[in-house]
mmCIF file of C-alpha atoms in Angstrom:
data_model
loop_
_atom_site.group_PDB
_atom_site.id
_atom_site.type_symbol
_atom_site.label_atom_id
_atom_site.label_comp_id
_atom_site.label_asym_id
_atom_site.label_seq_id
_atom_site.Cartn_x
_atom_site.Cartn_y
_atom_site.Cartn_z
ATOM 1 C CA ASP A 20 1.158 13.487 2.674
ATOM 2 C CA VAL A 21 -1.605 10.407 3.476
ATOM 3 C CA LYS A 22 -2.078 9.579 6.687
ATOM 4 C CA VAL A 23 -4.220 6.125 7.576
ATOM 5 C CA THR A 24 -4.589 5.864 11.135
ATOM 6 C CA GLN A 25 -5.690 2.711 12.499
ATOM 7 C CA SER A 26 -7.111 2.888 16.433
ATOM 8 C CA SER A 27 -5.748 -0.528 17.711
ATOM 9 C CA ARG A 28 -2.468 -1.310 18.052
ATOM 10 C CA TYR A 29 -2.711 -4.178 20.008
ATOM 11 C CA LEU A 30 -5.521 -5.877 21.355
ATOM 12 C CA VAL A 31 -6.055 -8.725 23.093
ATOM 13 C CA LYS A 32 -9.704 -10.533 23.258
ATOM 14 C CA ARG A 33 -10.732 -13.375 24.617
ATOM 15 C CA THR A 34 -12.650 -16.202 22.922
ATOM 16 C CA GLY A 35 -16.267 -14.984 21.621
ATOM 17 C CA GLU A 36 -15.738 -11.553 22.196
ATOM 18 C CA LYS A 37 -17.195 -8.612 19.771
ATOM 19 C CA VAL A 38 -14.244 -6.795 18.558
ATOM 20 C CA PHE A 39 -13.892 -3.325 16.296
ATOM 21 C CA LEU A 40 -10.815 -2.521 14.262
ATOM 22 C CA GLU A 41 -11.112 1.318 12.662
ATOM 23 C CA CYS A 42 -9.890 2.364 10.226
ATOM 24 C CA VAL A 43 -9.354 6.070 9.843
ATOM 25 C CA GLN A 44 -8.245 7.925 6.583
ATOM 26 C CA ASP A 45 -7.817 11.796 5.473
ATOM 27 C CA MET A 46 -7.202 12.564 1.873
ATOM 28 C CA ASP A 47 -10.568 11.459 0.117
ATOM 29 C CA HIS A 48 -9.596 8.136 -1.015
ATOM 30 C CA GLU A 49 -12.386 5.914 -2.988
ATOM 31 C CA ASN A 50 -11.073 2.830 -2.043
ATOM 32 C CA MET A 51 -9.949 1.193 1.493
ATOM 33 C CA PHE A 52 -9.055 -2.200 2.493
ATOM 34 C CA TRP A 53 -9.290 -4.420 4.904
ATOM 35 C CA TYR A 54 -5.486 -7.260 5.017
ATOM 36 C CA ARG A 55 -4.213 -9.570 7.654
ATOM 37 C CA GLN A 56 -0.730 -10.860 7.630
ATOM 38 C CA ASP A 57 0.513 -14.135 9.052
ATOM 39 C CA PRO A 58 3.707 -15.808 8.828
ATOM 40 C CA GLY A 59 4.542 -18.080 5.602
ATOM 41 C CA LEU A 60 0.991 -16.571 4.731
ATOM 42 C CA GLY A 61 2.111 -13.360 3.649
ATOM 43 C CA LEU A 62 -0.790 -10.581 3.138
ATOM 44 C CA ARG A 63 -4.172 -11.323 2.669
ATOM 45 C CA LEU A 64 -7.475 -9.336 1.898
ATOM 46 C CA ILE A 65 -10.353 -9.520 3.879
ATOM 47 C CA TYR A 66 -13.073 -6.727 2.653
ATOM 48 C CA PHE A 67 -12.463 -3.789 0.570
ATOM 49 C CA SER A 68 -14.940 -1.089 -0.770
ATOM 50 C CA TYR A 69 -14.942 1.354 -3.350
ATOM 51 C CA ASP A 70 -17.232 3.344 -2.136
ATOM 52 C CA VAL A 71 -19.523 4.013 1.743
ATOM 53 C CA LYS A 72 -21.682 1.791 1.916
ATOM 54 C CA MET A 73 -20.687 -0.598 -0.694
ATOM 55 C CA LYS A 74 -18.299 -3.712 1.006
ATOM 56 C CA GLU A 75 -16.528 -6.729 -1.457
ATOM 57 C CA LYS A 76 -15.597 -10.130 0.177
ATOM 58 C CA GLY A 77 -11.677 -10.653 -0.254
ATOM 59 C CA ASP A 78 -10.381 -13.856 -0.201
ATOM 60 C CA ILE A 79 -10.763 -14.573 3.194
ATOM 61 C CA PRO A 80 -13.629 -13.452 4.850
ATOM 62 C CA GLU A 81 -15.147 -16.054 6.694
ATOM 63 C CA GLY A 82 -15.384 -14.769 10.130
ATOM 64 C CA TYR A 83 -15.261 -10.702 9.386
ATOM 65 C CA SER A 84 -17.301 -8.013 8.737
ATOM 66 C CA VAL A 85 -17.161 -4.819 7.347
ATOM 67 C CA SER A 86 -18.364 -1.144 8.212
ATOM 68 C CA ARG A 87 -17.917 1.748 6.288
ATOM 69 C CA GLU A 88 -20.718 4.350 6.917
ATOM 70 C CA LYS A 89 -18.543 7.902 6.564
ATOM 71 C CA LYS A 90 -15.924 7.965 2.592
ATOM 72 C CA GLU A 91 -13.150 8.625 5.841
ATOM 73 C CA ARG A 92 -13.311 5.206 7.924
ATOM 74 C CA PHE A 93 -13.632 1.747 7.087
ATOM 75 C CA SER A 94 -14.581 -0.837 10.127
ATOM 76 C CA LEU A 95 -13.796 -4.118 10.496
ATOM 77 C CA ILE A 96 -16.092 -6.039 12.598
ATOM 78 C CA LEU A 97 -14.713 -9.567 14.381
ATOM 79 C CA GLU A 98 -18.250 -11.405 15.230
ATOM 80 C CA SER A 99 -17.026 -14.215 18.047
ATOM 81 C CA ALA A 100 -13.313 -14.105 18.114
ATOM 82 C CA SER A 101 -12.052 -16.852 17.798
ATOM 83 C CA THR A 102 -8.153 -17.987 18.186
ATOM 84 C CA ASN A 103 -7.399 -18.517 14.970
ATOM 85 C CA GLN A 104 -7.896 -14.876 14.579
ATOM 86 C CA THR A 105 -5.263 -13.573 16.192
ATOM 87 C CA SER A 106 -3.092 -11.592 14.032
ATOM 88 C CA MET A 107 -1.825 -8.549 12.289
ATOM 89 C CA TYR A 108 -4.544 -6.945 10.810
ATOM 90 C CA LEU A 109 -3.482 -3.561 8.470
ATOM 91 C CA CYS A 110 -6.141 -1.503 6.921
ATOM 92 C CA ALA A 111 -5.018 0.403 3.421
ATOM 93 C CA SER A 112 -5.845 3.279 1.434
ATOM 94 C CA SER A 113 -6.317 4.502 -2.184
ATOM 95 C CA LEU A 114 -7.642 6.962 -4.518
ATOM 96 C CA TYR A 115 -7.703 5.426 -7.739
ATOM 97 C CA ARG A 116 -8.995 1.562 -8.584
ATOM 98 C CA ASN A 117 -6.704 0.629 -11.144
ATOM 99 C CA THR A 118 -3.919 3.719 -10.585
ATOM 100 C CA GLY A 119 -3.545 4.841 -7.379
ATOM 101 C CA GLU A 120 -0.873 4.079 -4.820
ATOM 102 C CA LEU A 121 -2.043 2.196 -1.214
ATOM 103 C CA PHE A 122 -1.524 3.324 1.563
ATOM 104 C CA PHE A 123 -0.905 2.067 5.118
ATOM 105 C CA GLY A 124 -1.433 2.462 8.534
ATOM 106 C CA GLU A 125 0.117 1.818 11.389
ATOM 107 C CA GLY A 126 -1.432 -1.764 12.326
ATOM 108 C CA SER A 127 -3.291 -3.669 14.626
ATOM 109 C CA ARG A 128 -1.675 -6.454 16.448
ATOM 110 C CA LEU A 129 -4.630 -8.495 17.813
ATOM 111 C CA THR A 130 -4.500 -11.701 20.063
ATOM 112 C CA VAL A 131 -7.669 -13.760 20.755
ATOM 113 C CA LEU A 132 -6.830 -15.529 24.241
ATOM 114 C CA LYS B 5 -2.794 -18.909 -11.146
ATOM 115 C CA GLN B 6 -1.703 -14.982 -10.999
ATOM 116 C CA GLU B 7 1.692 -15.050 -8.851
ATOM 117 C CA VAL B 8 4.265 -12.695 -8.173
ATOM 118 C CA THR B 9 7.554 -13.988 -7.002
ATOM 119 C CA GLN B 10 9.634 -12.280 -4.859
ATOM 120 C CA ILE B 11 13.725 -14.077 -4.993
ATOM 121 C CA PRO B 12 15.669 -13.589 -2.689
ATOM 122 C CA ALA B 13 13.932 -14.288 -0.342
ATOM 123 C CA ALA B 14 16.413 -13.298 2.664
ATOM 124 C CA LEU B 15 20.101 -10.798 1.899
ATOM 125 C CA SER B 16 22.199 -9.714 4.434
ATOM 126 C CA VAL B 17 25.213 -7.147 2.642
ATOM 127 C CA PRO B 18 28.039 -5.209 4.493
ATOM 128 C CA GLU B 19 27.144 -0.966 4.249
ATOM 129 C CA GLY B 20 27.785 1.026 1.703
ATOM 130 C CA GLU B 21 26.637 -1.679 -1.524
ATOM 131 C CA ASN B 22 24.451 -1.406 -3.972
ATOM 132 C CA LEU B 23 21.957 -3.993 -4.212
ATOM 133 C CA VAL B 24 19.466 -5.619 -6.831
ATOM 134 C CA LEU B 25 15.550 -6.539 -5.407
ATOM 135 C CA ASN B 26 13.551 -9.314 -7.098
ATOM 136 C CA CYS B 27 9.933 -9.474 -8.363
ATOM 137 C CA SER B 28 8.639 -11.641 -10.674
ATOM 138 C CA PHE B 29 5.273 -11.672 -12.206
ATOM 139 C CA THR B 30 3.338 -14.272 -14.064
ATOM 140 C CA ASP B 31 0.620 -11.489 -16.288
ATOM 141 C CA SER B 32 2.341 -8.562 -19.079
ATOM 142 C CA ALA B 33 -1.035 -7.578 -18.395
ATOM 143 C CA ILE B 34 0.132 -5.189 -15.780
ATOM 144 C CA TYR B 35 -1.353 -1.553 -14.330
ATOM 145 C CA ASN B 36 0.661 -1.222 -12.077
ATOM 146 C CA LEU B 37 3.271 -2.581 -9.765
ATOM 147 C CA GLN B 38 4.536 -0.361 -6.593
ATOM 148 C CA TRP B 39 7.379 -2.003 -3.664
ATOM 149 C CA PHE B 40 6.590 -1.559 -0.099
ATOM 150 C CA ARG B 41 9.378 -1.603 2.801
ATOM 151 C CA GLN B 42 7.722 -3.375 6.156
ATOM 152 C CA ASP B 43 10.029 -3.149 9.134
ATOM 153 C CA PRO B 44 9.272 -5.750 12.362
ATOM 154 C CA GLY B 45 5.708 -5.371 14.218
ATOM 155 C CA LYS B 46 4.592 -1.997 11.942
ATOM 156 C CA GLY B 47 2.232 -0.981 8.916
ATOM 157 C CA LEU B 48 3.629 -1.429 5.440
ATOM 158 C CA THR B 49 5.337 1.940 4.225
ATOM 159 C CA SER B 50 5.018 2.495 0.173
ATOM 160 C CA LEU B 51 8.170 3.352 -1.473
ATOM 161 C CA LEU B 52 7.366 3.504 -5.768
ATOM 162 C CA LEU B 53 4.863 2.707 -7.542
ATOM 163 C CA ILE B 54 4.937 2.287 -11.041
ATOM 164 C CA GLN B 55 2.849 2.962 -13.717
ATOM 165 C CA SER B 56 2.209 0.752 -16.963
ATOM 166 C CA SER B 57 3.153 3.091 -19.375
ATOM 167 C CA GLN B 58 6.583 3.873 -17.156
ATOM 168 C CA ARG B 59 9.725 1.427 -17.676
ATOM 169 C CA GLU B 60 11.181 2.964 -14.082
ATOM 170 C CA GLN B 61 10.940 4.877 -10.923
ATOM 171 C CA THR B 62 13.271 6.573 -8.724
ATOM 172 C CA SER B 63 13.290 8.279 -4.974
ATOM 173 C CA GLY B 64 15.885 9.409 -3.407
ATOM 174 C CA ARG B 65 18.716 5.824 -3.528
ATOM 175 C CA LEU B 66 16.254 4.080 -4.736
ATOM 176 C CA ASN B 67 15.399 3.278 -8.538
ATOM 177 C CA ALA B 68 13.127 1.012 -10.176
ATOM 178 C CA SER B 69 12.129 -0.734 -12.937
ATOM 179 C CA LEU B 70 8.873 -2.826 -15.026
ATOM 180 C CA ASP B 71 9.857 -4.907 -17.463
ATOM 181 C CA LYS B 72 6.303 -6.513 -18.704
ATOM 182 C CA SER B 73 7.189 -8.091 -21.585
ATOM 183 C CA SER B 74 9.597 -10.388 -19.139
ATOM 184 C CA GLY B 75 7.319 -10.351 -15.979
ATOM 185 C CA ARG B 76 9.981 -9.083 -14.246
ATOM 186 C CA SER B 77 10.299 -5.409 -11.738
ATOM 187 C CA THR B 78 13.717 -4.926 -9.993
ATOM 188 C CA LEU B 79 14.203 -2.153 -6.542
ATOM 189 C CA TYR B 80 18.008 -0.774 -6.607
ATOM 190 C CA ILE B 81 18.954 0.313 -3.002
ATOM 191 C CA ALA B 82 22.624 2.647 -4.468
ATOM 192 C CA ALA B 83 24.872 2.213 -1.430
ATOM 193 C CA SER B 84 22.792 0.448 1.339
ATOM 194 C CA GLN B 85 22.926 1.700 4.708
ATOM 195 C CA PRO B 86 21.929 -0.194 7.703
ATOM 196 C CA GLY B 87 18.609 2.267 8.538
ATOM 197 C CA ASP B 88 18.011 0.383 4.864
ATOM 198 C CA SER B 89 17.088 -3.300 7.103
ATOM 199 C CA ALA B 90 13.242 -4.105 6.640
ATOM 200 C CA THR B 91 11.505 -6.289 4.351
ATOM 201 C CA TYR B 92 10.947 -5.444 0.584
ATOM 202 C CA LEU B 93 7.254 -6.232 -0.502
ATOM 203 C CA CYS B 94 6.499 -5.962 -4.024
ATOM 204 C CA ALA B 95 2.891 -6.011 -4.747
ATOM 205 C CA ALA B 96 1.332 -6.229 -8.859
ATOM 206 C CA LEU B 97 -1.480 -5.020 -10.707
ATOM 207 C CA LEU B 98 -2.727 -6.828 -12.716
ATOM 208 C CA MET B 99 -5.690 -6.535 -15.529
ATOM 209 C CA ASP B 100 -7.344 -9.684 -14.856
ATOM 210 C CA SER B 101 -7.433 -9.643 -10.793
ATOM 211 C CA ASN B 102 -10.671 -7.126 -10.298
ATOM 212 C CA TYR B 103 -8.187 -4.553 -9.298
ATOM 213 C CA GLN B 104 -6.969 -7.041 -6.133
ATOM 214 C CA LEU B 105 -3.004 -6.261 -5.685
ATOM 215 C CA ILE B 106 -1.201 -10.119 -6.252
ATOM 216 C CA TRP B 107 1.584 -9.245 -3.458
ATOM 217 C CA GLY B 108 4.628 -11.683 -2.986
ATOM 218 C CA ALA B 109 5.950 -12.518 -0.342
ATOM 219 C CA GLY B 110 8.672 -10.737 0.415
ATOM 220 C CA THR B 111 12.244 -10.068 0.228
ATOM 221 C CA LYS B 112 14.133 -9.508 4.369
ATOM 222 C CA LEU B 113 17.127 -7.418 3.534
ATOM 223 C CA ILE B 114 20.132 -7.095 5.853
ATOM 224 C CA ILE B 115 22.691 -4.065 6.108
ATOM 225 C CA LYS B 116 25.774 -5.289 8.546
ATOM 226 C CA PRO B 117 27.437 -2.244 9.515
#
């Protein structure tokens, strides 16, 4: 079974702090994604990556950056956390861009005070 | 604008009933459609993936169909159980979406014992 592991299930940070959310997948998937999920707004794509060291902006990249130094790891970085970044963050991976099944991690619930 | 719509937004049925969840998409040029389940506070679990060349997929009590010409997919759940209570989301990978999934808002399903 594919396993996507997010490093933290719950985080509480203060405004202005730098936040790292880590995601690791164990199935040699090419593609990795970061979404945020908010009530009434659904899932929104923040960033995605189709290969090591590659990244592409999704629908809402402002305030976020990402890093993919190794194929299995995709990190989401909040350079200076703000209260409007309080959300559920979901990492996902897939093998193929146009036919691949998407697998998600358990999610990271971030609260910014 | 490309959209995926799920109707109804919420559904409550007695245990044992068969039920159908609906998903419609605006563009018939589709790579695939995927159904997910999400339990409260958790990540998404992939249920079924239907490729463009397929008409349906089955897994246990679940059956998903895809009708590209009408822009519809249905998720059929047989003999529903209280453990099926969750939010069900569909996501379409449309050919004109730069390989980005278009998400429905989900159907919240409650199975009453």
